Amino acid sequence: MMQRDYYQTLGVGRHASQADIRAAYIRLARRHHPDGGSEGAALLLPGRLRDIQQAYRSLSNAEERRRHDTLLDEAERHHRVRQQAVQRRLSRYDRRHPRPRLYRSVTRPSWRSLVMMGVGLAIVARVSLTLIG
């Protein structure tokens, strides 16, 4: 089961102080409390206040916050491992099934080849003029 990120629930960073966490909790609790002034937020998201309270309870206790941080670190590590496995599978698929080339790659001529073509054309023109004239 995916661990909920309480920092994201409260809208604070991972290295937020206790004062920042408390200020975010108070701001969100006022906004989402059913007895508050704006009933729209409370009616649209009835379980949001419960989530906010759970996040504050967990992050205000030092031991629970440390446990939550380790669980988040493990979840991030697990996610990275899964992403690497997917990337390996995709790279194997790409080697077995190369993408078709839609056009030929045209190389631009170098300046040396352009100069040589110009010199060659000048010589051909001079020779042809001397033979005709």
PDB file of C-alpha atoms in Angstrom:
ATOM      1  CA  MET A   1       0.000   0.000   0.000  1.00  0.00           C
ATOM      2  CA  MET A   2       1.261   3.457  -0.863  1.00  0.00           C
ATOM      3  CA  GLN A   3       2.276   5.582   2.108  1.00  0.00           C
ATOM      4  CA  ARG A   4       0.580   8.995   2.162  1.00  0.00           C
ATOM      5  CA  ASP A   5       2.897  11.955   2.080  1.00  0.00           C
ATOM      6  CA  TYR A   6       1.807  14.061   5.042  1.00  0.00           C
ATOM      7  CA  TYR A   7       4.117  16.872   3.979  1.00  0.00           C
ATOM      8  CA  GLN A   8       2.203  17.123   0.723  1.00  0.00           C
ATOM      9  CA  THR A   9      -1.112  16.973   2.570  1.00  0.00           C
ATOM     10  CA  LEU A  10      -0.132  19.999   4.659  1.00  0.00           C
ATOM     11  CA  GLY A  11       1.646  21.732   1.788  1.00  0.00           C
ATOM     12  CA  VAL A  12       5.037  22.059   3.488  1.00  0.00           C
ATOM     13  CA  GLY A  13       8.517  20.850   2.590  1.00  0.00           C
ATOM     14  CA  ARG A  14      10.261  17.874   4.137  1.00  0.00           C
ATOM     15  CA  HIS A  15      12.555  20.040   6.216  1.00  0.00           C
ATOM     16  CA  ALA A  16       9.817  22.288   7.582  1.00  0.00           C
ATOM     17  CA  SER A  17      10.007  23.367  11.192  1.00  0.00           C
ATOM     18  CA  GLN A  18       7.345  22.632  13.796  1.00  0.00           C
ATOM     19  CA  ALA A  19       6.134  26.233  13.550  1.00  0.00           C
ATOM     20  CA  ASP A  20       5.690  25.915   9.773  1.00  0.00           C
ATOM     21  CA  ILE A  21       3.783  22.659  10.185  1.00  0.00           C
ATOM     22  CA  ARG A  22       1.532  24.175  12.849  1.00  0.00           C
ATOM     23  CA  ALA A  23       0.849  27.283  10.722  1.00  0.00           C
ATOM     24  CA  ALA A  24      -0.054  25.128   7.719  1.00  0.00           C
ATOM     25  CA  TYR A  25      -2.319  22.962   9.886  1.00  0.00           C
ATOM     26  CA  ILE A  26      -4.176  25.961  11.307  1.00  0.00           C
ATOM     27  CA  ARG A  27      -4.599  27.527   7.864  1.00  0.00           C
ATOM     28  CA  LEU A  28      -5.941  24.316   6.318  1.00  0.00           C
ATOM     29  CA  ALA A  29      -8.113  23.419   9.326  1.00  0.00           C
ATOM     30  CA  ARG A  30      -9.809  26.801   9.166  1.00  0.00           C
ATOM     31  CA  ARG A  31     -10.404  26.436   5.450  1.00  0.00           C
ATOM     32  CA  HIS A  32     -11.802  22.884   5.584  1.00  0.00           C
ATOM     33  CA  HIS A  33     -13.650  22.880   8.905  1.00  0.00           C
ATOM     34  CA  PRO A  34     -17.429  22.458   8.411  1.00  0.00           C
ATOM     35  CA  ASP A  35     -18.172  25.244  10.919  1.00  0.00           C
ATOM     36  CA  GLY A  36     -15.836  27.649   9.121  1.00  0.00           C
ATOM     37  CA  GLY A  37     -16.855  30.592   7.003  1.00  0.00           C
ATOM     38  CA  SER A  38     -16.439  28.966   3.583  1.00  0.00           C
ATOM     39  CA  GLU A  39     -18.758  26.009   3.362  1.00  0.00           C
ATOM     40  CA  GLY A  40     -17.781  25.216  -0.223  1.00  0.00           C
ATOM     41  CA  ALA A  41     -14.428  23.627   0.642  1.00  0.00           C
ATOM     42  CA  ALA A  42     -15.883  21.658   3.556  1.00  0.00           C
ATOM     43  CA  LEU A  43     -18.762  20.296   1.481  1.00  0.00           C
ATOM     44  CA  LEU A  44     -16.670  19.407  -1.538  1.00  0.00           C
ATOM     45  CA  LEU A  45     -14.006  17.533   0.430  1.00  0.00           C
ATOM     46  CA  PRO A  46     -15.545  16.074   3.601  1.00  0.00           C
ATOM     47  CA  GLY A  47     -12.616  13.758   4.394  1.00  0.00           C
ATOM     48  CA  ARG A  48      -9.983  16.426   3.826  1.00  0.00           C
ATOM     49  CA  LEU A  49     -10.133  17.746   7.410  1.00  0.00           C
ATOM     50  CA  ARG A  50      -9.601  14.220   8.732  1.00  0.00           C
ATOM     51  CA  ASP A  51      -6.538  13.826   6.476  1.00  0.00           C
ATOM     52  CA  ILE A  52      -5.155  17.182   7.623  1.00  0.00           C
ATOM     53  CA  GLN A  53      -5.607  16.254  11.283  1.00  0.00           C
ATOM     54  CA  GLN A  54      -3.918  12.880  10.765  1.00  0.00           C
ATOM     55  CA  ALA A  55      -0.996  14.552   8.985  1.00  0.00           C
ATOM     56  CA  TYR A  56      -0.565  17.109  11.770  1.00  0.00           C
ATOM     57  CA  ARG A  57      -0.770  14.431  14.470  1.00  0.00           C
ATOM     58  CA  SER A  58       1.893  12.408  12.732  1.00  0.00           C
ATOM     59  CA  LEU A  59       4.275  15.271  11.947  1.00  0.00           C
ATOM     60  CA  SER A  60       3.973  17.014  15.317  1.00  0.00           C
ATOM     61  CA  ASN A  61       5.280  13.933  17.151  1.00  0.00           C
ATOM     62  CA  ALA A  62       9.062  13.591  16.624  1.00  0.00           C
ATOM     63  CA  GLU A  63       9.100   9.780  16.699  1.00  0.00           C
ATOM     64  CA  GLU A  64       6.182   9.400  14.301  1.00  0.00           C
ATOM     65  CA  ARG A  65       7.713  12.026  12.006  1.00  0.00           C
ATOM     66  CA  ARG A  66      11.004  10.096  11.919  1.00  0.00           C
ATOM     67  CA  ARG A  67       9.109   6.870  11.140  1.00  0.00           C
ATOM     68  CA  HIS A  68       7.133   8.646   8.403  1.00  0.00           C
ATOM     69  CA  ASP A  69      10.372   9.979   6.875  1.00  0.00           C
ATOM     70  CA  THR A  70      11.917   6.503   6.772  1.00  0.00           C
ATOM     71  CA  LEU A  71       8.782   5.065   5.177  1.00  0.00           C
ATOM     72  CA  LEU A  72       8.841   7.816   2.547  1.00  0.00           C
ATOM     73  CA  ASP A  73      12.530   7.162   1.853  1.00  0.00           C
ATOM     74  CA  GLU A  74      11.835   3.451   1.396  1.00  0.00           C
ATOM     75  CA  ALA A  75       8.898   4.200  -0.899  1.00  0.00           C
ATOM     76  CA  GLU A  76      11.054   6.542  -3.010  1.00  0.00           C
ATOM     77  CA  ARG A  77      13.815   3.941  -3.208  1.00  0.00           C
ATOM     78  CA  HIS A  78      11.316   1.271  -4.220  1.00  0.00           C
ATOM     79  CA  HIS A  79       9.858   3.603  -6.850  1.00  0.00           C
ATOM     80  CA  ARG A  80      13.334   4.270  -8.276  1.00  0.00           C
ATOM     81  CA  VAL A  81      14.046   0.527  -8.513  1.00  0.00           C
ATOM     82  CA  ARG A  82      10.741  -0.067 -10.336  1.00  0.00           C
ATOM     83  CA  GLN A  83      11.455   2.791 -12.744  1.00  0.00           C
ATOM     84  CA  GLN A  84      14.900   1.377 -13.524  1.00  0.00           C
ATOM     85  CA  ALA A  85      13.360  -2.039 -14.207  1.00  0.00           C
ATOM     86  CA  VAL A  86      10.846  -0.463 -16.588  1.00  0.00           C
ATOM     87  CA  GLN A  87      13.640   1.426 -18.354  1.00  0.00           C
ATOM     88  CA  ARG A  88      15.631  -1.807 -18.772  1.00  0.00           C
ATOM     89  CA  ARG A  89      12.599  -3.574 -20.244  1.00  0.00           C
ATOM     90  CA  LEU A  90      11.945  -0.708 -22.625  1.00  0.00           C
ATOM     91  CA  SER A  91      15.558  -0.604 -23.779  1.00  0.00           C
ATOM     92  CA  ARG A  92      15.451  -4.353 -24.503  1.00  0.00           C
ATOM     93  CA  TYR A  93      12.259  -3.829 -26.489  1.00  0.00           C
ATOM     94  CA  ASP A  94      13.826  -0.973 -28.451  1.00  0.00           C
ATOM     95  CA  ARG A  95      16.797  -3.143 -29.426  1.00  0.00           C
ATOM     96  CA  ARG A  96      14.559  -5.957 -30.652  1.00  0.00           C
ATOM     97  CA  HIS A  97      12.179  -3.675 -32.533  1.00  0.00           C
ATOM     98  CA  PRO A  98      14.082  -0.752 -34.031  1.00  0.00           C
ATOM     99  CA  ARG A  99      12.078   2.189 -35.213  1.00  0.00           C
ATOM    100  CA  PRO A 100      11.764   2.434 -39.001  1.00  0.00           C
ATOM    101  CA  ARG A 101      13.646   5.259 -40.657  1.00  0.00           C
ATOM    102  CA  LEU A 102      11.241   7.592 -42.317  1.00  0.00           C
ATOM    103  CA  TYR A 103      13.840   9.442 -44.353  1.00  0.00           C
ATOM    104  CA  ARG A 104      17.438   9.046 -45.390  1.00  0.00           C
ATOM    105  CA  SER A 105      19.915  11.087 -43.566  1.00  0.00           C
ATOM    106  CA  VAL A 106      21.451  13.561 -45.990  1.00  0.00           C
ATOM    107  CA  THR A 107      24.901  14.740 -45.106  1.00  0.00           C
ATOM    108  CA  ARG A 108      25.851  18.297 -45.854  1.00  0.00           C
ATOM    109  CA  PRO A 109      28.849  18.646 -48.143  1.00  0.00           C
ATOM    110  CA  SER A 110      31.948  20.064 -46.567  1.00  0.00           C
ATOM    111  CA  TRP A 111      33.463  23.322 -47.750  1.00  0.00           C
ATOM    112  CA  ARG A 112      36.395  21.453 -49.316  1.00  0.00           C
ATOM    113  CA  SER A 113      34.133  19.408 -51.535  1.00  0.00           C
ATOM    114  CA  LEU A 114      32.258  22.562 -52.559  1.00  0.00           C
ATOM    115  CA  VAL A 115      35.527  24.286 -53.513  1.00  0.00           C
ATOM    116  CA  MET A 116      36.662  21.237 -55.488  1.00  0.00           C
ATOM    117  CA  MET A 117      33.338  21.124 -57.364  1.00  0.00           C
ATOM    118  CA  GLY A 118      33.658  24.830 -58.183  1.00  0.00           C
ATOM    119  CA  VAL A 119      37.224  24.394 -59.447  1.00  0.00           C
ATOM    120  CA  GLY A 120      36.173  21.383 -61.505  1.00  0.00           C
ATOM    121  CA  LEU A 121      33.308  23.303 -63.084  1.00  0.00           C
ATOM    122  CA  ALA A 122      35.623  26.216 -63.917  1.00  0.00           C
ATOM    123  CA  ILE A 123      38.084  23.867 -65.608  1.00  0.00           C
ATOM    124  CA  VAL A 124      35.337  22.147 -67.613  1.00  0.00           C
ATOM    125  CA  ALA A 125      33.922  25.529 -68.697  1.00  0.00           C
ATOM    126  CA  ARG A 126      37.368  26.791 -69.775  1.00  0.00           C
ATOM    127  CA  VAL A 127      38.115  23.625 -71.721  1.00  0.00           C
ATOM    128  CA  SER A 128      34.747  23.643 -73.420  1.00  0.00           C
ATOM    129  CA  LEU A 129      35.144  27.311 -74.412  1.00  0.00           C
ATOM    130  CA  THR A 130      38.590  26.699 -75.918  1.00  0.00           C
ATOM    131  CA  LEU A 131      37.320  23.695 -77.883  1.00  0.00           C
ATOM    132  CA  ILE A 132      34.250  25.507 -79.188  1.00  0.00           C
ATOM    133  CA  GLY A 133      35.814  28.893 -79.777  1.00  0.00           C
TER     134      GLY A 133
END
